[in-house]
CSV table of C-alpha atoms and ligand atoms in Angstrom, one decimal:
chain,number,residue,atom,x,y,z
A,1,UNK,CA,28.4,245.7,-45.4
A,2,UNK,CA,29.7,246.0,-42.0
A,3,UNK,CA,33.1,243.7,-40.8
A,4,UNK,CA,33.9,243.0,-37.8
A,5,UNK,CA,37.7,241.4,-36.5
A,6,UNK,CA,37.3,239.2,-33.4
A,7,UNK,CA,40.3,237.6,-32.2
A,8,UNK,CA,40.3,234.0,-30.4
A,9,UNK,CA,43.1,232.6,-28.8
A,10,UNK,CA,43.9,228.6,-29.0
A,11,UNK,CA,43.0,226.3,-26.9
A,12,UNK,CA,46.2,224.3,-27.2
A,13,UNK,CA,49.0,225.1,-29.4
A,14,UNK,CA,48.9,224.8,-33.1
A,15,UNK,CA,48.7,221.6,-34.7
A,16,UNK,CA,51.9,220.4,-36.4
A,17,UNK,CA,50.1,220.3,-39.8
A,18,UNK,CA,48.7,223.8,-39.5
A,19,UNK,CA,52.2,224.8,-38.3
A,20,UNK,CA,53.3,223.7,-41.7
A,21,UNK,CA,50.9,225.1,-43.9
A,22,UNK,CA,51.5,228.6,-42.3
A,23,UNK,CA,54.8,227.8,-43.3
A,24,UNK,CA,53.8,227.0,-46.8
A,25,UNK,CA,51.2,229.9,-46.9
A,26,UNK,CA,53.9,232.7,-46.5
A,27,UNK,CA,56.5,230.8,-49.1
A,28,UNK,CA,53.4,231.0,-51.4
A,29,UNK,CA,53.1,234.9,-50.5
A,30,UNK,CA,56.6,235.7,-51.1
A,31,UNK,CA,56.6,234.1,-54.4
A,32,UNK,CA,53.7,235.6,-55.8
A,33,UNK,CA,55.2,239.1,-54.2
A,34,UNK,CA,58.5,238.2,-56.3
A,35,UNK,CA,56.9,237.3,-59.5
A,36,UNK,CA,54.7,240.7,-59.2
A,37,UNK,CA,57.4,242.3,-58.7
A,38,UNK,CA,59.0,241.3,-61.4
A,39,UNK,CA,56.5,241.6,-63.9
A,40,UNK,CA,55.0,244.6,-62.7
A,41,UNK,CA,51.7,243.5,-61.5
A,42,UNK,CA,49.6,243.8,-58.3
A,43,UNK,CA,46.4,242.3,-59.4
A,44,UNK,CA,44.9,238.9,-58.3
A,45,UNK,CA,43.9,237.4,-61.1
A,46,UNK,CA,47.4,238.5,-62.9
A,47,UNK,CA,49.3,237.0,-60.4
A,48,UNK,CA,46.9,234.1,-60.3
A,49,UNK,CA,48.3,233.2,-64.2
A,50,UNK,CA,51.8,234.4,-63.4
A,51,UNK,CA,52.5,232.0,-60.2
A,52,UNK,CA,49.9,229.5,-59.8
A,53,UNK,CA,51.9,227.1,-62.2
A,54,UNK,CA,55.3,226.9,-60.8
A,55,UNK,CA,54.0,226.9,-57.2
A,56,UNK,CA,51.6,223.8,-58.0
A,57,UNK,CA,54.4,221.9,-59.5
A,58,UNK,CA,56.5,222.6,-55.8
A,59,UNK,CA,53.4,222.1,-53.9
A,60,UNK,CA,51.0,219.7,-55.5
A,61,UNK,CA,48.8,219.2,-52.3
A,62,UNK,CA,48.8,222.4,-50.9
A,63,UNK,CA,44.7,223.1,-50.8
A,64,UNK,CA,44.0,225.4,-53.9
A,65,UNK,CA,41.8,228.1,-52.3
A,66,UNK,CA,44.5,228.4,-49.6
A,67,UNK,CA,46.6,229.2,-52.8
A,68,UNK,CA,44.8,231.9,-54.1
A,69,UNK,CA,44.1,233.5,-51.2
A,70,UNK,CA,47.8,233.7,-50.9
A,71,UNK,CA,47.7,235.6,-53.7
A,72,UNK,CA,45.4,237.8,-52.4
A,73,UNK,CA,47.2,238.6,-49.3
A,74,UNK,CA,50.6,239.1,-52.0
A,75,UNK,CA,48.4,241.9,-54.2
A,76,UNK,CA,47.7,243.4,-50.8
A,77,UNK,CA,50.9,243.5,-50.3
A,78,UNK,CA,52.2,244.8,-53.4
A,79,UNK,CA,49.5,247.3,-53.4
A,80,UNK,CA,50.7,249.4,-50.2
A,81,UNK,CA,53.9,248.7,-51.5
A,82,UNK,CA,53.2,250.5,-54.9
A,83,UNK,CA,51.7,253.2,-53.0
A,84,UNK,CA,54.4,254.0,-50.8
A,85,UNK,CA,57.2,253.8,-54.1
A,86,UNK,CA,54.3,256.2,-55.7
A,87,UNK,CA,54.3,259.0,-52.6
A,88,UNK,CA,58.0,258.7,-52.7
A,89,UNK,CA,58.7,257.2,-49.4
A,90,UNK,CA,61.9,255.2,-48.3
A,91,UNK,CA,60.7,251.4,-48.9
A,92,UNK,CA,62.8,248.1,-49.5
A,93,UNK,CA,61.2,244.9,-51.0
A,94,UNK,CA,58.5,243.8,-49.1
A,95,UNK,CA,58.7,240.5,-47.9
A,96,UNK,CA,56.4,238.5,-45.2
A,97,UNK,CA,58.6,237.4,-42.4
A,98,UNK,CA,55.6,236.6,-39.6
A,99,UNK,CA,54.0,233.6,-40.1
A,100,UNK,CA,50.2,233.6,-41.0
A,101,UNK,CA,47.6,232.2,-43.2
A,102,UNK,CA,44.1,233.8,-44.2
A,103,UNK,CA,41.2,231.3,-45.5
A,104,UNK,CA,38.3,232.9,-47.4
A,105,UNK,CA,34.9,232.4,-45.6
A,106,UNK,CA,34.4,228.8,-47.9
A,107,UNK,CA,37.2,227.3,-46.6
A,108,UNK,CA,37.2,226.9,-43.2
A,109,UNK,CA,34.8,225.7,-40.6
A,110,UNK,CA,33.5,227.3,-38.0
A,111,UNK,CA,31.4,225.0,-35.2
A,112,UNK,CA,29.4,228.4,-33.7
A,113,UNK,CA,28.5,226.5,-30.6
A,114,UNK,CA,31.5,224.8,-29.9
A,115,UNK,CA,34.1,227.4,-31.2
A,116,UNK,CA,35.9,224.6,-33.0
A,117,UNK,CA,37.3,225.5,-36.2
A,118,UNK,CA,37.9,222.6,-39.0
A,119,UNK,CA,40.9,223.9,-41.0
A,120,UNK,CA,41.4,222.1,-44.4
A,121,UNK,CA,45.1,221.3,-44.6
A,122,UNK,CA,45.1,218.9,-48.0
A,123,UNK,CA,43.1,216.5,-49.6
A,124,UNK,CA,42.2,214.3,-46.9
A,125,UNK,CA,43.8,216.2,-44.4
A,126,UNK,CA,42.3,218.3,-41.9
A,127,UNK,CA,42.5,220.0,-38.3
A,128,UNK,CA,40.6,221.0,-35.8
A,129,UNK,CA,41.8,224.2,-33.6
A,130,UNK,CA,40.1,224.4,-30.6
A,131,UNK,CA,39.3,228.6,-29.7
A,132,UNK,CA,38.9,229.9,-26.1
A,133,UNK,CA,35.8,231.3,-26.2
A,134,UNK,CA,35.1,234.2,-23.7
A,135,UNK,CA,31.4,235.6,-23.0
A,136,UNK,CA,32.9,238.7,-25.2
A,137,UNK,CA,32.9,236.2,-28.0
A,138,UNK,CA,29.8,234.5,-27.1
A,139,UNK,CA,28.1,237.9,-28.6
A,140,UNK,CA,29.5,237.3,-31.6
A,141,UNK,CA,29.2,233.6,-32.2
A,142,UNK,CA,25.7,233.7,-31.4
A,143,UNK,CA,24.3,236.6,-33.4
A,144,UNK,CA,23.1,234.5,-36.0
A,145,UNK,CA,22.3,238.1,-38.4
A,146,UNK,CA,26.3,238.0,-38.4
A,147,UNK,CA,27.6,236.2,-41.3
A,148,UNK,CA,31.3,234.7,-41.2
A,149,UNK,CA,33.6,236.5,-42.8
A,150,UNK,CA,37.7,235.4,-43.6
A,151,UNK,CA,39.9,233.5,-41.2
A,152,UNK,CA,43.6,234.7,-40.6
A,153,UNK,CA,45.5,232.2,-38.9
A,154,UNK,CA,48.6,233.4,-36.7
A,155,UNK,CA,50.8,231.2,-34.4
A,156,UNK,CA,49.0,231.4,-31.3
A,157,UNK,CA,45.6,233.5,-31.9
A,158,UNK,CA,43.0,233.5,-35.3
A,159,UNK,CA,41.0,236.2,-36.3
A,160,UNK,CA,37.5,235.5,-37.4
A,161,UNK,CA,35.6,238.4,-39.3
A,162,UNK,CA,31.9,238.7,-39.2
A,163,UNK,CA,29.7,240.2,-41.2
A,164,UNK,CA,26.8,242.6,-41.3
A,165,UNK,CA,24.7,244.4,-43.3
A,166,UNK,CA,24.7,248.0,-42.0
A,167,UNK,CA,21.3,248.4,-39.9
A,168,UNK,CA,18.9,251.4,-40.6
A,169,UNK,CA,19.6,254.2,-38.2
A,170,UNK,CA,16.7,254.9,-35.8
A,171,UNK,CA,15.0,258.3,-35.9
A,172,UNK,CA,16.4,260.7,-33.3
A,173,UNK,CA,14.1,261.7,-30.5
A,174,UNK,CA,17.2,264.0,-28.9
A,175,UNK,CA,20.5,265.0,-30.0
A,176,UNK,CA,23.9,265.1,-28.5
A,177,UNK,CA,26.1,267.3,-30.2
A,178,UNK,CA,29.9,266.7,-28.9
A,179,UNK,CA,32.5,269.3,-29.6
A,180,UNK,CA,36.2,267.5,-29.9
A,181,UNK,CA,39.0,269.0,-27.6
A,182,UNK,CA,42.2,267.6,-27.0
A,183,UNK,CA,41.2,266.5,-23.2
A,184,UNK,CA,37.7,266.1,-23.5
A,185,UNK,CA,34.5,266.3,-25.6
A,186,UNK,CA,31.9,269.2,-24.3
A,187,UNK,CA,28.8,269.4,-25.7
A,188,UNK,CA,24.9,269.5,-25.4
A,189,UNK,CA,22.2,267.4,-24.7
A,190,UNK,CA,19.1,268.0,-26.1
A,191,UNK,CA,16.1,266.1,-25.9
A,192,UNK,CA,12.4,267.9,-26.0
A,193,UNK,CA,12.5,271.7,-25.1
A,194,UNK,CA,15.2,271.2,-22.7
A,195,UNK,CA,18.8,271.0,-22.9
A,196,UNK,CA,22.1,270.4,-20.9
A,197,UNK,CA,25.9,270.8,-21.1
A,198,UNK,CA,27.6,267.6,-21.2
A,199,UNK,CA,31.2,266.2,-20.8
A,200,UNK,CA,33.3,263.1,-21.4
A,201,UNK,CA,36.7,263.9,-20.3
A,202,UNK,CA,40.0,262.1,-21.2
A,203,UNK,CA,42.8,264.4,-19.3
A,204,UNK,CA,45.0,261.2,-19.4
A,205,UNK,CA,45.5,261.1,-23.2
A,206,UNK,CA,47.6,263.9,-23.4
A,207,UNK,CA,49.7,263.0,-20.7
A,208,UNK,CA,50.2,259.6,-22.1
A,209,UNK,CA,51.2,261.3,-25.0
A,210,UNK,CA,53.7,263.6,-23.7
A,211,UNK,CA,55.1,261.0,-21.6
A,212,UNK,CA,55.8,258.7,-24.3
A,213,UNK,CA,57.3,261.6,-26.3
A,214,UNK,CA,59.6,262.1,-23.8
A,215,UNK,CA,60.5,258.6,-23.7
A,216,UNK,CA,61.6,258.5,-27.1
A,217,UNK,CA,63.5,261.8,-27.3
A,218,UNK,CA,65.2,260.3,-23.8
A,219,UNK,CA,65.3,256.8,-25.9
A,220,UNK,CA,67.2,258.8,-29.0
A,221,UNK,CA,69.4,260.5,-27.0
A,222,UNK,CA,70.9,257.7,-25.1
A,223,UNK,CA,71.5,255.5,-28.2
A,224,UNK,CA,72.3,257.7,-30.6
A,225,UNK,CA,75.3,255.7,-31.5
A,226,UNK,CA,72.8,252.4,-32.4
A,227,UNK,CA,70.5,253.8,-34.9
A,228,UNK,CA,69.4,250.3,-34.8
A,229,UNK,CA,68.2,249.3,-31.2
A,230,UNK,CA,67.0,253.2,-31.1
A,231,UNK,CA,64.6,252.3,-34.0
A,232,UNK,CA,63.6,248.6,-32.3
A,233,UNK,CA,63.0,250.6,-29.3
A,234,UNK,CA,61.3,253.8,-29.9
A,235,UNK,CA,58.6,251.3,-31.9
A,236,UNK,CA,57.9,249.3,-28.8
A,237,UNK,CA,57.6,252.5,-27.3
A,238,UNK,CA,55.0,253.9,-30.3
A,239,UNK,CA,53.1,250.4,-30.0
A,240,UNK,CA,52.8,250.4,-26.4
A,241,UNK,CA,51.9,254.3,-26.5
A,242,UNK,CA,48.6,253.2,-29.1
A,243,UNK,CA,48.2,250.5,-26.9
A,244,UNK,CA,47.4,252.5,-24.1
A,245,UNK,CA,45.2,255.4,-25.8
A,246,UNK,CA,43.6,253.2,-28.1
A,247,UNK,CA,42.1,251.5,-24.6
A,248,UNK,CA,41.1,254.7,-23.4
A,249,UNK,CA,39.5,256.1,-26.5
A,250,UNK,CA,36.9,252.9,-26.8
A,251,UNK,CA,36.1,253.7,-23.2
A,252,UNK,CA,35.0,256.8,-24.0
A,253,UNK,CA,33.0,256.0,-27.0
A,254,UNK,CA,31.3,253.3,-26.1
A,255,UNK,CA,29.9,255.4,-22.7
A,256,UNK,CA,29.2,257.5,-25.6
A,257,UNK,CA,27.0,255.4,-27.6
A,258,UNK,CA,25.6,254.0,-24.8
A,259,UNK,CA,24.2,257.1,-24.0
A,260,UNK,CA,23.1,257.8,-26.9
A,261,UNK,CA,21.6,254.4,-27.3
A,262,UNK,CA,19.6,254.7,-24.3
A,263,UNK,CA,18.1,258.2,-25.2
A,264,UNK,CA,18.1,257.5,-29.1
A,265,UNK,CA,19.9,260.5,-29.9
A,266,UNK,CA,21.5,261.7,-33.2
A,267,UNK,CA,25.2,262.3,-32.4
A,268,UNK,CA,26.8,265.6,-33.6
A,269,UNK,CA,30.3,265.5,-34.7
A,270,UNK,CA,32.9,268.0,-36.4
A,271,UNK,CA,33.9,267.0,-39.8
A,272,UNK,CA,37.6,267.4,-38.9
A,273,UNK,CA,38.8,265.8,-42.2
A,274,UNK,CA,39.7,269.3,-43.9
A,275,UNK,CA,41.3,270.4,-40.8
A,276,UNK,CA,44.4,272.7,-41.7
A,277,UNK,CA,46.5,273.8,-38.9
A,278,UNK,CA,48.0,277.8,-39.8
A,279,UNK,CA,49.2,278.1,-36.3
A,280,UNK,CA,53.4,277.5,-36.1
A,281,UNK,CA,52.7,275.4,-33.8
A,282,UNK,CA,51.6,272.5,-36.5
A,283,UNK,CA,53.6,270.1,-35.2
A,284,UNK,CA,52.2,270.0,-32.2
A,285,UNK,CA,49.1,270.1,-33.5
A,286,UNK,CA,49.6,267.0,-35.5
A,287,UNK,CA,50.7,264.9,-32.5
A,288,UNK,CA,47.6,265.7,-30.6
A,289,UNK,CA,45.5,266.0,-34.0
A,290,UNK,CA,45.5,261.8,-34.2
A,291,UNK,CA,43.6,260.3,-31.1
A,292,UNK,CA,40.9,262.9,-31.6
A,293,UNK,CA,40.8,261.5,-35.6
A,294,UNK,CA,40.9,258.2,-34.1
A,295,UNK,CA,38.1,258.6,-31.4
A,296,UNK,CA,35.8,259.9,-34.2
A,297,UNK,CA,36.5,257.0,-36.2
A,298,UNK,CA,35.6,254.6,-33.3
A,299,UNK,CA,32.3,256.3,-32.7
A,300,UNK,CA,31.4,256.7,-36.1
A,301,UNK,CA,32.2,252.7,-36.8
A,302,UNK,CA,30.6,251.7,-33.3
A,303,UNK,CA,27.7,253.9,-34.3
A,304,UNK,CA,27.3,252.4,-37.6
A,305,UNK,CA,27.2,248.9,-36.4
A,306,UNK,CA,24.3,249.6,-33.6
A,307,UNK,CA,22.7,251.8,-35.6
A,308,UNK,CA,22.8,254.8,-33.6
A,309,UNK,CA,22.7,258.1,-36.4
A,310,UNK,CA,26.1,260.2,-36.7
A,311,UNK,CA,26.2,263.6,-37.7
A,312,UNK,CA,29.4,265.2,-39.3
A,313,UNK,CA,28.9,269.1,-39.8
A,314,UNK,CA,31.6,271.6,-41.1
A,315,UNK,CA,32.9,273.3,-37.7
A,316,UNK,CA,34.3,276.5,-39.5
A,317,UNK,CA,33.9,279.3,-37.3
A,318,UNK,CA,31.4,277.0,-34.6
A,319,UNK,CA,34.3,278.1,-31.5
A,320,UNK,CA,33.7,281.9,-32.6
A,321,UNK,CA,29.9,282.4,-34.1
A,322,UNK,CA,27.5,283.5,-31.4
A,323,UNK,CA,24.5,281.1,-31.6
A,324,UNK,CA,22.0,283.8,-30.6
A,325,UNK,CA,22.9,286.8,-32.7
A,326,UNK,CA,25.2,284.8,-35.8
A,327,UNK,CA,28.1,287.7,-34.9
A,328,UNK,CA,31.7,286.5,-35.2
A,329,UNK,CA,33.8,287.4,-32.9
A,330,UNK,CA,37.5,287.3,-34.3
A,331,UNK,CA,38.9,288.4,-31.3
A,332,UNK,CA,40.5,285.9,-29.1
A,333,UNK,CA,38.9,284.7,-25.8
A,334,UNK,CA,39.5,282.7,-22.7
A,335,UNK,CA,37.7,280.0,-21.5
A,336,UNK,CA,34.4,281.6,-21.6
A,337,UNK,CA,32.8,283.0,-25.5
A,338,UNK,CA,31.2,286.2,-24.6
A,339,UNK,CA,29.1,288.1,-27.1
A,340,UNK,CA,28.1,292.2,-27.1
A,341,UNK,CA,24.3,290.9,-27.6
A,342,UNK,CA,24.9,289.4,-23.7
A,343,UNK,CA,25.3,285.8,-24.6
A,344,UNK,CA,28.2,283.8,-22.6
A,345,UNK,CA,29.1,280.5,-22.5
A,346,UNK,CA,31.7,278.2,-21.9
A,347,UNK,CA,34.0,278.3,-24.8
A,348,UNK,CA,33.8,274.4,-26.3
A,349,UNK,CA,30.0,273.9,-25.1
A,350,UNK,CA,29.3,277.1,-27.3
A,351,UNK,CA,31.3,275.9,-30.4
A,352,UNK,CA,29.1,272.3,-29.7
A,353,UNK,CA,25.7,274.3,-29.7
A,354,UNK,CA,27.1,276.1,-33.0
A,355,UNK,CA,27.8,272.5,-34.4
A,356,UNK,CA,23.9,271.6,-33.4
A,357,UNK,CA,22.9,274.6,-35.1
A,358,UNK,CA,24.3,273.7,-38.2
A,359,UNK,CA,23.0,270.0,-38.2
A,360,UNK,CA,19.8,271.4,-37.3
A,361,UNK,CA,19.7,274.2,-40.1
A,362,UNK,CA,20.7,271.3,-42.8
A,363,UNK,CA,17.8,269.2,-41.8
A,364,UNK,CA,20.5,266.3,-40.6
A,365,UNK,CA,19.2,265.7,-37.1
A,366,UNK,CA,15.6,264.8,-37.7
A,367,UNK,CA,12.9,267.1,-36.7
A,368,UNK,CA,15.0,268.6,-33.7
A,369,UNK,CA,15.4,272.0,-32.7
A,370,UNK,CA,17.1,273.6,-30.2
A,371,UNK,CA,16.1,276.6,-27.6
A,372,UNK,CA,19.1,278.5,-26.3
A,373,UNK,CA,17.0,280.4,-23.8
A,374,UNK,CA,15.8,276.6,-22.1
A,375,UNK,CA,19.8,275.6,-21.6
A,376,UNK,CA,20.1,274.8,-18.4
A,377,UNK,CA,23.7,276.2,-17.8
A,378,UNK,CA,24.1,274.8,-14.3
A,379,UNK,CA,23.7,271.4,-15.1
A,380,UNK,CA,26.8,269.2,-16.1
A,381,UNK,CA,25.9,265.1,-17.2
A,382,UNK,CA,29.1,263.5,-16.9
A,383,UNK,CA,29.3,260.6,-19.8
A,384,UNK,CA,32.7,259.8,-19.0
A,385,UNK,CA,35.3,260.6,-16.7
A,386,UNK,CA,38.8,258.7,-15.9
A,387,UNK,CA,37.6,257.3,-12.4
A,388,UNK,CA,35.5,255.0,-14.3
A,389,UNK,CA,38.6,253.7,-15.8
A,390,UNK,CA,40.2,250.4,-14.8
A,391,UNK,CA,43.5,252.0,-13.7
A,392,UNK,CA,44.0,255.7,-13.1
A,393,UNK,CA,47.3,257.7,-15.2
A,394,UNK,CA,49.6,258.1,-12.5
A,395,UNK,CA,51.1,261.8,-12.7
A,396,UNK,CA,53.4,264.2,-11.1
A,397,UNK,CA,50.4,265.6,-8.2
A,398,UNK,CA,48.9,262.3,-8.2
A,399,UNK,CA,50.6,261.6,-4.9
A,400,UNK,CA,50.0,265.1,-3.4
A,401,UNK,CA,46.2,264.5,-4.0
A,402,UNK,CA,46.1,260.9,-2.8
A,403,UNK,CA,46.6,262.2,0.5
A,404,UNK,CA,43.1,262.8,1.7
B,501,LIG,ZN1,25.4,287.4,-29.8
């Protein structure tokens, strides 16, 4: 089963009543988070018996499956919260300060032509949020193979989850076997007997990156003597720094999957779960390590949801193996892998024809093969590049090159 988060903003602001049973939703939370706390359980139906009582006694008209999905969100809660005491890590009580409310699918209404949602507040007592409802969501409401999923209610927005069962993937008539770098992914197309480099670049990523880095060091430096407002504002700074990447990396996979939608291809991907950085340079690594994690897990789900077949394949030694011959060189190269048996290719489009390989060899990519010797090497498709972005990453030659 496939979920999907769509978020709707009001139409007006929230009704007084639904003001108030956010209101009662999170005093609900935090009491089932203290009584689990105190008697050492994180399960629903545990806290169900522990809380459900006393809080009906307070609140006799509070609807009751509002009240056990407040429970639900508490042994969320308490779960992460028991994880993090678990692993060690600094955490204090866990408490809900924003307001917000989640309904399970049978207790709200959604009107899918209308995008009015009837929210029951008590017996007898209901109302009706009115949701702006974009073309965007007009995809969603009127899928009627998407089923509807939980509500979360916040101040000024709701999130509506819908729900699919995962489609069959189609069988691949081409591959496209991507090979992740930290400013682009390089990689082959290959469809019939023929087969060309290809390239989705993201050069701003890292430069977004660096630049917020810098702004926090800057940020740490100057109030070092308010631990405080340094926290508050390095993690506007973090937020805003996801903000702008996460935008970026859905560019690039959905020009991805549209590609590979329109040529039914089988993508190729590195497994980079087991990655383990030896270099000294691991920190680094880590902080470049996470949007390329995060763009894989945007394809992958994207993928899953049209049905478009992902590959993952082990990429030990795919940036040094020669696809021709199998040697391995353990020498290190430039920018171009060169082989003694005459092969050469660009370094990251030969680690993406080793990851084909592999895919191939396992029997994961259908009944494709590939033919080094038809590679065209002077063709380049471009599947994404930053001018098809909305707004460019401003940079220290920008203005040097603007001048035309
Ligand atoms: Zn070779």
């Amino acid at each position: 089963m496939l979920i999907k988060g769509v978020v709707f903003y009001l139409d007006s602001d929230l009704p007084f009543e639904a003001r108030s049973l956010l209101e009662d939703f999170r005093l609900a939370v935090n009491n089932a988070i203290r009584a689990g706390l105190q008697a050492r359980v994180t399960s629903r139906n545990a806290l169900c018996r522990l809380a459900y009582e006393d809080f009906r006694q307070e609140h006799p008209k509070m609807y009751a499956k509002h009240l056990v999905s407040s429970f639900e969100v508490a042994c969320g809660i308490l779960k992460n919260h028991r994880r993090r005491v678990r692993k060690g890590f600094p955490c204090r009580t866990p408490y809900v300060k924003r307001l917000m409310m989640k309904a399970e699918n049978q207790a709200y209404k959604l009107d899918r032509e209308s995008g009015v949602i009837d929210l029951p507040i008590r017996a007898g007592c209901h109302v009706e949020l009115k949701l702006v409802v974009s073309q965007y969501h007009r995809r969603y409401l009127n899928d009627m193979a998407l089923t509807l999923g939980s509500l979360t209610v916040l101040p000024d927005r709701v999130i509506v989850t819908f729900r699919k069962d995962a489609p069959k993937p189609f069988a691949p008539e081409s591959a496209l076997s991507l090979d992740t770098n930290e400013r682009s992914l390089d990689g082959v197309f290959v469809e019939g007997d023929g087969a060309k480099a290809v390239k989705a670049e993201f050069p701003e990523i890292a430069i977004i990156q660096q630049r917020h880095h810098d702004r926090r060091r800057r940020l740490q430096k100057k109030k070092a003597h308010d631990r405080r407002t340094s926290r508050n504002l390095c993690r506007r700074e973090g937020a805003r720094e996801h903000h702008r990447i996460d935008h970026r990396l859905y560019q690039v996979a959905n020009s991805i999957l549209r590609f590979a939608e329109d040529r039914k291809s089988a993508i190729v991907l590195e497994d980079l779960k087991g990655f383990k950085s030896k270099t000294s340079k691991e920190l680094n690594r880590r902080l470049s390590m996470w949007p390329r994690r995060k763009l894989h897990q945007i394809i992958e789900y994207k993928a899953q949801w049209r049905g478009i077949p992902v590959v993952k394949v082990d990429p030990r030694n795919s940036s040094r193996t020669c696809p021709i011959c199998g040697r391995i060189q353990y020498s290190r190269m430039g920018t171009e892998f060169k082989c003694e048996c005459g092969w050469h290719m660009d370094r990251h489009i030969n680690a993406s024809i080793n990851l084909l390989q592999t895919a191939i060899s396992k029997g994961m990519a259908g009944g494709l093969w590939f033919n080094p010797g038809a590679f065209q090497h002077d063709v380049m498709m471009i599947l994404y590049e930053p001018a098809m972005a909305a707004r460019s990453e401003p940079n220290g030659t920008s203005g040097i090159a603007g001048v035309t």
